[in-house]
Amino acid sequence: MDTSIFFFSAEAEAGGGADPYALVKAVAARIDDSAMCGLWTPERHFNVFGGLYPNPSVLGAALAVSTSRVAIRAGSVVLPLHDPVRVAEEWSVVDNLSAGRAEIAFSSGWHANDFVLAPQAYSGRVESLDDAMERFTRLWHGDAEKRSDGNGDQISVTTYPRPHRADIPLWMSGQSETTFLHAARRGTGIVTNFTGRRFDDLERRIALYRSAFVPSRHTPSPRVGLMLHTYIHDDPRAVADALDSSYDAYVRRHLDLQLQNEAADISAADLDDMVATAKGRLRGGGGLVGDKAACAERIRRFGDIGVTEIACLVDFGIDPELVLESLDNLDDVASSVQ
């Protein structure tokens, strides 16, 4: 079982002299000499929830030159928003800066507001993803693509710089059964989450993925990453205090983002119930929250159903100093389950 760090902060309003990326940089420095294998940053747009991460290749480039060992991963590149030529160019830069440590999880996107960047792509985003991934892969391998230039003439374009390694490890990001099967048939890893999910449902989808998996050059065997909110501390009171001061606001922002996309209205009382349910689920096994022994056992249980990596989401509102202090506990757990 591998472990990695996933960032998805709801604190995009930080600024005005403060460094909103201070925690990201500090965590990267700490885990580069640890048992953990990678750093994930997502792609989010136009909302305080995840808004620190509009382009994972930009932050990935910074992390590439400040680390020497861990994989530099896009937790999601919403490929229908972008030209595959541009994605291949940007991530080849990251791959060179990191000496071959770049990895990408592609997704079709889900929030309509994100598609301000490409409104025409929203309705067919799921159907277009496979072709876009295929084009990206061909470009990464050095194949030319026919495009129209500024004069309207057809030319062949090959992307530069050429990547450090010929085959970049690829993932797909999502929760649906369709995404799990798509990842299996394309021979990519799958990175998913456990928010609002049942254990048996996750187990069933992982089994589907593994049974349908077709090995590829970049991913020869199944890879299942599971993102879990993580705060490990052996003092139960410290865990409760950390969550009480942070998780309510984080969940409310997450729910606001979901409801915004669904154009749904709910009462204040119903929202309070949803927040309380989410917090109870996190404490009850829905996240990697609690003491080292309990968290190690939780990881082993996920390993038993086919998870190969826990992507530990650490920036969900807990005081940054507490997050950094807890990394030693996380590293102990990561070492114990390898």
CSV table of C-alpha atoms in Angstrom, one decimal:
chain,number,residue,atom,x,y,z
A,1,MET,CA,0.0,0.0,0.0
A,2,ASP,CA,1.4,3.4,-1.0
A,3,THR,CA,0.4,6.7,0.6
A,4,SER,CA,0.6,10.2,-0.9
A,5,ILE,CA,-0.6,13.7,-0.2
A,6,PHE,CA,-3.6,15.3,-1.9
A,7,PHE,CA,-4.4,19.1,-1.7
A,8,PHE,CA,-7.9,20.5,-2.2
A,9,SER,CA,-8.1,23.5,0.1
A,10,ALA,CA,-11.2,25.6,0.6
A,11,GLU,CA,-9.1,28.6,1.6
A,12,ALA,CA,-8.6,30.4,-1.8
A,13,GLU,CA,-9.5,33.7,-0.2
A,14,ALA,CA,-6.1,33.9,1.5
A,15,GLY,CA,-3.8,36.5,0.1
A,16,GLY,CA,-3.1,40.2,0.5
A,17,GLY,CA,0.4,39.5,2.0
A,18,ALA,CA,-0.3,36.0,3.2
A,19,ASP,CA,1.2,33.1,1.3
A,20,PRO,CA,-1.8,30.8,0.3
A,21,TYR,CA,0.7,28.1,-0.8
A,22,ALA,CA,2.8,28.1,2.4
A,23,LEU,CA,1.3,24.8,3.6
A,24,VAL,CA,1.7,23.2,0.2
A,25,LYS,CA,5.4,24.1,0.1
A,26,ALA,CA,6.0,23.0,3.7
A,27,VAL,CA,4.3,19.7,3.3
A,28,ALA,CA,6.2,19.0,0.0
A,29,ALA,CA,9.5,19.7,1.7
A,30,ARG,CA,8.6,17.3,4.6
A,31,ILE,CA,7.3,14.4,2.6
A,32,ASP,CA,10.1,14.4,0.0
A,33,ASP,CA,12.2,12.5,2.6
A,34,SER,CA,9.5,10.2,3.8
A,35,ALA,CA,7.7,6.9,3.1
A,36,MET,CA,5.1,8.8,1.0
A,37,CYS,CA,5.2,8.5,-2.8
A,38,GLY,CA,3.5,11.6,-4.4
A,39,LEU,CA,1.9,15.0,-4.3
A,40,TRP,CA,-1.5,15.6,-5.9
A,41,THR,CA,-3.0,19.0,-6.9
A,42,PRO,CA,-6.4,19.3,-8.6
A,43,GLU,CA,-7.9,21.6,-11.2
A,44,ARG,CA,-10.7,23.8,-9.9
A,45,HIS,CA,-12.1,27.2,-11.2
A,46,PHE,CA,-14.2,30.1,-10.0
A,47,ASN,CA,-15.0,29.0,-6.5
A,48,VAL,CA,-13.3,29.4,-3.1
A,49,PHE,CA,-13.6,25.6,-2.7
A,50,GLY,CA,-10.4,24.4,-4.5
A,51,GLY,CA,-9.8,27.8,-6.0
A,52,LEU,CA,-6.1,27.7,-5.1
A,53,TYR,CA,-5.6,25.2,-7.8
A,54,PRO,CA,-6.7,26.5,-11.3
A,55,ASN,CA,-3.9,24.8,-13.1
A,56,PRO,CA,-2.0,21.8,-11.6
A,57,SER,CA,0.8,22.1,-14.2
A,58,VAL,CA,1.8,25.6,-12.8
A,59,LEU,CA,2.0,24.4,-9.2
A,60,GLY,CA,3.4,21.1,-10.4
A,61,ALA,CA,6.3,22.9,-12.0
A,62,ALA,CA,7.1,24.7,-8.7
A,63,LEU,CA,6.9,21.5,-6.7
A,64,ALA,CA,9.1,19.7,-9.3
A,65,VAL,CA,12.0,22.0,-8.6
A,66,SER,CA,11.6,22.1,-4.8
A,67,THR,CA,11.5,18.3,-4.5
A,68,SER,CA,13.7,15.4,-5.7
A,69,ARG,CA,11.9,12.2,-5.1
A,70,VAL,CA,8.1,12.3,-4.9
A,71,ALA,CA,5.8,12.0,-7.9
A,72,ILE,CA,4.3,15.3,-9.1
A,73,ARG,CA,0.7,14.5,-10.0
A,74,ALA,CA,-2.3,16.3,-11.4
A,75,GLY,CA,-5.2,15.1,-9.2
A,76,SER,CA,-7.4,16.1,-12.2
A,77,VAL,CA,-6.8,17.7,-15.5
A,78,VAL,CA,-10.3,18.5,-16.9
A,79,LEU,CA,-9.3,17.6,-20.4
A,80,PRO,CA,-12.5,18.8,-22.3
A,81,LEU,CA,-11.6,22.3,-21.1
A,82,HIS,CA,-8.2,22.3,-22.9
A,83,ASP,CA,-6.4,21.6,-26.1
A,84,PRO,CA,-4.5,18.3,-25.8
A,85,VAL,CA,-1.6,20.0,-27.5
A,86,ARG,CA,-1.3,22.5,-24.7
A,87,VAL,CA,-1.7,19.9,-22.0
A,88,ALA,CA,1.1,17.8,-23.6
A,89,GLU,CA,3.4,20.9,-23.8
A,90,GLU,CA,2.8,22.0,-20.2
A,91,TRP,CA,3.2,18.5,-18.6
A,92,SER,CA,6.3,17.8,-20.7
A,93,VAL,CA,7.8,20.9,-19.0
A,94,VAL,CA,6.8,19.5,-15.6
A,95,ASP,CA,8.2,16.1,-16.5
A,96,ASN,CA,11.6,17.6,-17.5
A,97,LEU,CA,11.8,19.8,-14.4
A,98,SER,CA,11.1,16.8,-12.2
A,99,ALA,CA,13.4,14.4,-14.1
A,100,GLY,CA,10.5,12.1,-15.0
A,101,ARG,CA,8.3,12.3,-12.0
A,102,ALA,CA,5.1,13.8,-13.6
A,103,GLU,CA,1.8,11.9,-13.6
A,104,ILE,CA,-1.7,13.0,-14.7
A,105,ALA,CA,-5.2,12.1,-13.7
A,106,PHE,CA,-7.7,13.1,-16.4
A,107,SER,CA,-11.4,13.8,-15.8
A,108,SER,CA,-14.3,14.9,-17.9
A,109,GLY,CA,-15.3,17.7,-15.5
A,110,TRP,CA,-18.7,18.1,-13.8
A,111,HIS,CA,-19.3,21.7,-12.7
A,112,ALA,CA,-21.0,23.8,-15.4
A,113,ASN,CA,-19.3,27.0,-14.2
A,114,ASP,CA,-15.9,25.5,-15.0
A,115,PHE,CA,-16.9,25.5,-18.6
A,116,VAL,CA,-16.9,29.2,-18.9
A,117,LEU,CA,-13.5,28.3,-20.3
A,118,ALA,CA,-15.0,26.2,-23.1
A,119,PRO,CA,-18.8,26.4,-23.0
A,120,GLN,CA,-19.3,24.5,-26.2
A,121,ALA,CA,-17.5,21.5,-24.7
A,122,TYR,CA,-19.9,21.0,-21.7
A,123,SER,CA,-22.7,18.9,-23.2
A,124,GLY,CA,-20.3,16.4,-24.9
A,125,ARG,CA,-17.6,16.4,-22.3
A,126,VAL,CA,-17.9,12.7,-21.3
A,127,GLU,CA,-18.0,11.5,-24.9
A,128,SER,CA,-15.0,13.6,-26.0
A,129,LEU,CA,-12.7,12.5,-23.2
A,130,ASP,CA,-11.5,9.3,-24.7
A,131,ASP,CA,-10.5,10.9,-28.0
A,132,ALA,CA,-8.7,13.7,-26.2
A,133,MET,CA,-6.8,11.3,-24.1
A,134,GLU,CA,-5.8,9.3,-27.2
A,135,ARG,CA,-4.6,12.5,-28.8
A,136,PHE,CA,-2.6,13.5,-25.7
A,137,THR,CA,-0.9,10.1,-25.6
A,138,ARG,CA,0.1,10.3,-29.3
A,139,LEU,CA,1.5,13.8,-28.8
A,140,TRP,CA,3.4,12.7,-25.7
A,141,HIS,CA,5.0,9.9,-27.8
A,142,GLY,CA,6.1,12.4,-30.4
A,143,ASP,CA,3.5,11.9,-33.1
A,144,ALA,CA,2.5,14.9,-35.2
A,145,GLU,CA,-1.0,16.2,-35.4
A,146,LYS,CA,-2.6,18.0,-38.3
A,147,ARG,CA,-3.9,21.5,-37.3
A,148,SER,CA,-4.9,24.7,-39.0
A,149,ASP,CA,-2.5,27.6,-38.7
A,150,GLY,CA,-3.3,31.4,-38.6
A,151,ASN,CA,-3.6,31.5,-42.3
A,152,GLY,CA,-6.0,28.6,-42.4
A,153,ASP,CA,-3.4,26.2,-43.9
A,154,GLN,CA,-3.0,22.6,-42.7
A,155,ILE,CA,0.3,22.0,-40.9
A,156,SER,CA,1.7,19.2,-38.8
A,157,VAL,CA,2.6,20.1,-35.2
A,158,THR,CA,4.8,18.1,-32.8
A,159,THR,CA,5.0,19.3,-29.2
A,160,TYR,CA,8.1,20.5,-27.5
A,161,PRO,CA,10.0,20.1,-25.2
A,162,ARG,CA,10.1,16.3,-25.6
A,163,PRO,CA,9.3,14.7,-22.2
A,164,HIS,CA,11.9,13.2,-19.9
A,165,ARG,CA,10.3,9.8,-20.1
A,166,ALA,CA,8.4,8.2,-23.0
A,167,ASP,CA,5.5,7.0,-21.0
A,168,ILE,CA,3.9,9.2,-18.4
A,169,PRO,CA,1.8,7.3,-15.8
A,170,LEU,CA,-1.9,8.1,-16.4
A,171,TRP,CA,-4.9,8.0,-14.1
A,172,MET,CA,-8.6,8.8,-14.4
A,173,SER,CA,-10.4,10.8,-11.7
A,174,GLY,CA,-14.0,10.1,-10.8
A,175,GLN,CA,-16.5,8.1,-8.8
A,176,SER,CA,-18.9,6.6,-11.4
A,177,GLU,CA,-19.0,3.0,-12.5
A,178,THR,CA,-18.5,4.3,-16.1
A,179,THR,CA,-15.3,6.1,-15.1
A,180,PHE,CA,-13.9,3.0,-13.3
A,181,LEU,CA,-14.6,0.8,-16.5
A,182,HIS,CA,-13.2,3.5,-18.8
A,183,ALA,CA,-10.0,3.6,-16.7
A,184,ALA,CA,-9.7,-0.2,-16.8
A,185,ARG,CA,-10.2,-0.4,-20.6
A,186,ARG,CA,-7.7,2.3,-21.2
A,187,GLY,CA,-5.2,0.8,-18.9
A,188,THR,CA,-4.9,3.8,-16.5
A,189,GLY,CA,-5.0,4.1,-12.8
A,190,ILE,CA,-8.2,5.3,-11.1
A,191,VAL,CA,-8.2,7.9,-8.3
A,192,THR,CA,-11.5,8.3,-6.5
A,193,ASN,CA,-12.8,9.4,-3.1
A,194,PHE,CA,-14.9,8.0,-0.3
A,195,THR,CA,-17.1,11.0,0.4
A,196,GLY,CA,-20.7,9.9,0.8
A,197,ARG,CA,-19.9,6.4,-0.4
A,198,ARG,CA,-20.6,2.9,1.1
A,199,PHE,CA,-17.8,0.5,1.6
A,200,ASP,CA,-19.5,-2.3,-0.4
A,201,ASP,CA,-20.2,0.1,-3.3
A,202,LEU,CA,-16.5,1.0,-3.5
A,203,GLU,CA,-15.5,-2.6,-3.2
A,204,ARG,CA,-17.8,-3.5,-6.1
A,205,ARG,CA,-16.4,-0.8,-8.4
A,206,ILE,CA,-12.8,-1.7,-7.6
A,207,ALA,CA,-13.6,-5.3,-8.5
A,208,LEU,CA,-15.1,-4.2,-11.8
A,209,TYR,CA,-12.1,-2.1,-12.6
A,210,ARG,CA,-9.6,-4.9,-11.7
A,211,SER,CA,-11.6,-7.5,-13.7
A,212,ALA,CA,-11.7,-5.3,-16.8
A,213,PHE,CA,-8.2,-3.9,-16.6
A,214,VAL,CA,-6.1,-4.0,-19.8
A,215,PRO,CA,-2.4,-3.4,-19.1
A,216,SER,CA,-0.8,-0.5,-20.9
A,217,ARG,CA,2.8,0.8,-21.5
A,218,HIS,CA,2.4,3.5,-18.9
A,219,THR,CA,0.4,1.5,-16.3
A,220,PRO,CA,1.2,-2.3,-16.5
A,221,SER,CA,-0.9,-3.2,-13.5
A,222,PRO,CA,-4.0,-1.9,-11.7
A,223,ARG,CA,-3.6,1.3,-9.6
A,224,VAL,CA,-6.4,2.4,-7.3
A,225,GLY,CA,-5.9,5.6,-5.4
A,226,LEU,CA,-8.4,6.5,-2.7
A,227,MET,CA,-8.5,10.1,-1.4
A,228,LEU,CA,-9.3,10.3,2.3
A,229,HIS,CA,-9.4,13.4,4.6
A,230,THR,CA,-6.5,12.8,6.9
A,231,TYR,CA,-5.6,13.9,10.4
A,232,ILE,CA,-3.8,11.4,12.6
A,233,HIS,CA,-3.2,12.0,16.3
A,234,ASP,CA,-3.2,9.6,19.2
A,235,ASP,CA,-5.0,12.1,21.5
A,236,PRO,CA,-8.8,11.8,20.8
A,237,ARG,CA,-9.4,15.3,22.2
A,238,ALA,CA,-6.8,16.8,19.8
A,239,VAL,CA,-8.6,15.1,16.9
A,240,ALA,CA,-12.0,16.4,18.1
A,241,ASP,CA,-10.7,19.9,18.6
A,242,ALA,CA,-9.1,20.0,15.2
A,243,LEU,CA,-12.3,18.9,13.4
A,244,ASP,CA,-14.6,21.1,15.4
A,245,SER,CA,-12.6,24.2,14.4
A,246,SER,CA,-12.3,23.4,10.7
A,247,TYR,CA,-14.5,20.6,9.2
A,248,ASP,CA,-17.9,22.3,9.5
A,249,ALA,CA,-16.8,25.2,7.4
A,250,TYR,CA,-15.1,23.0,4.9
A,251,VAL,CA,-18.2,20.7,4.4
A,252,ARG,CA,-20.5,23.8,4.1
A,253,ARG,CA,-18.3,25.1,1.2
A,254,HIS,CA,-18.2,21.7,-0.5
A,255,LEU,CA,-22.0,21.4,-0.2
A,256,ASP,CA,-22.4,24.9,-1.5
A,257,LEU,CA,-20.4,24.0,-4.6
A,258,GLN,CA,-22.5,20.9,-5.2
A,259,LEU,CA,-25.8,22.7,-4.7
A,260,GLN,CA,-24.7,25.5,-6.9
A,261,ASN,CA,-24.2,23.1,-9.8
A,262,GLU,CA,-27.5,21.4,-9.2
A,263,ALA,CA,-29.3,24.8,-8.8
A,264,ALA,CA,-30.9,23.4,-5.6
A,265,ASP,CA,-32.1,25.1,-2.5
A,266,ILE,CA,-32.2,23.5,0.9
A,267,SER,CA,-33.2,24.8,4.3
A,268,ALA,CA,-30.7,25.8,7.0
A,269,ALA,CA,-31.8,23.0,9.2
A,270,ASP,CA,-31.3,20.4,6.4
A,271,LEU,CA,-27.9,21.9,5.7
A,272,ASP,CA,-27.0,21.5,9.4
A,273,ASP,CA,-28.1,17.9,9.3
A,274,MET,CA,-25.9,17.2,6.2
A,275,VAL,CA,-22.9,18.8,7.9
A,276,ALA,CA,-23.4,16.8,11.1
A,277,THR,CA,-23.8,13.6,9.0
A,278,ALA,CA,-20.6,14.3,7.1
A,279,LYS,CA,-18.6,14.9,10.3
A,280,GLY,CA,-20.0,11.8,11.9
A,281,ARG,CA,-19.1,9.7,8.9
A,282,LEU,CA,-15.5,11.1,8.8
A,283,ARG,CA,-15.0,10.2,12.5
A,284,GLY,CA,-16.6,6.8,12.0
A,285,GLY,CA,-14.3,5.5,9.3
A,286,GLY,CA,-15.0,7.7,6.2
A,287,GLY,CA,-11.6,9.3,6.5
A,288,LEU,CA,-8.2,8.7,7.9
A,289,VAL,CA,-8.9,10.4,11.2
A,290,GLY,CA,-8.0,9.2,14.6
A,291,ASP,CA,-5.0,7.4,16.3
A,292,LYS,CA,-2.2,5.7,14.4
A,293,ALA,CA,-3.4,2.1,15.2
A,294,ALA,CA,-6.9,2.8,14.0
A,295,CYS,CA,-5.8,4.5,10.8
A,296,ALA,CA,-3.3,1.8,10.0
A,297,GLU,CA,-6.1,-0.8,10.3
A,298,ARG,CA,-8.4,1.3,8.2
A,299,ILE,CA,-5.7,1.4,5.4
A,300,ARG,CA,-5.3,-2.3,5.6
A,301,ARG,CA,-9.1,-2.8,5.2
A,302,PHE,CA,-9.1,-0.7,2.1
A,303,GLY,CA,-6.1,-2.6,0.8
A,304,ASP,CA,-8.1,-5.8,1.2
A,305,ILE,CA,-10.6,-4.6,-1.4
A,306,GLY,CA,-8.0,-3.6,-3.9
A,307,VAL,CA,-6.9,0.0,-3.1
A,308,THR,CA,-3.2,0.4,-3.8
A,309,GLU,CA,-2.7,3.9,-2.6
A,310,ILE,CA,-4.2,6.2,0.0
A,311,ALA,CA,-4.2,9.9,-1.2
A,312,CYS,CA,-4.2,11.8,2.1
A,313,LEU,CA,-6.1,15.1,1.8
A,314,VAL,CA,-4.6,17.3,4.6
A,315,ASP,CA,-5.6,20.9,3.8
A,316,PHE,CA,-9.3,20.9,4.8
A,317,GLY,CA,-9.1,23.8,7.2
A,318,ILE,CA,-7.1,22.3,10.1
A,319,ASP,CA,-4.5,24.8,11.4
A,320,PRO,CA,-1.4,24.4,9.2
A,321,GLU,CA,0.9,24.0,12.2
A,322,LEU,CA,-1.2,21.0,13.4
A,323,VAL,CA,-1.1,19.6,9.9
A,324,LEU,CA,2.6,19.8,9.8
A,325,GLU,CA,2.9,18.3,13.3
A,326,SER,CA,0.7,15.4,12.3
A,327,LEU,CA,2.9,14.5,9.3
A,328,ASP,CA,5.2,12.4,11.6
A,329,ASN,CA,2.2,10.3,12.6
A,330,LEU,CA,1.2,9.9,9.0
A,331,ASP,CA,4.7,8.9,8.0
A,332,ASP,CA,4.7,6.3,10.8
A,333,VAL,CA,1.4,4.9,9.6
A,334,ALA,CA,2.6,5.0,5.9
A,335,SER,CA,5.8,3.1,6.9
A,336,SER,CA,3.8,0.5,8.8
A,337,VAL,CA,1.5,-0.4,5.9
A,338,GLN,CA,4.0,-0.6,3.1
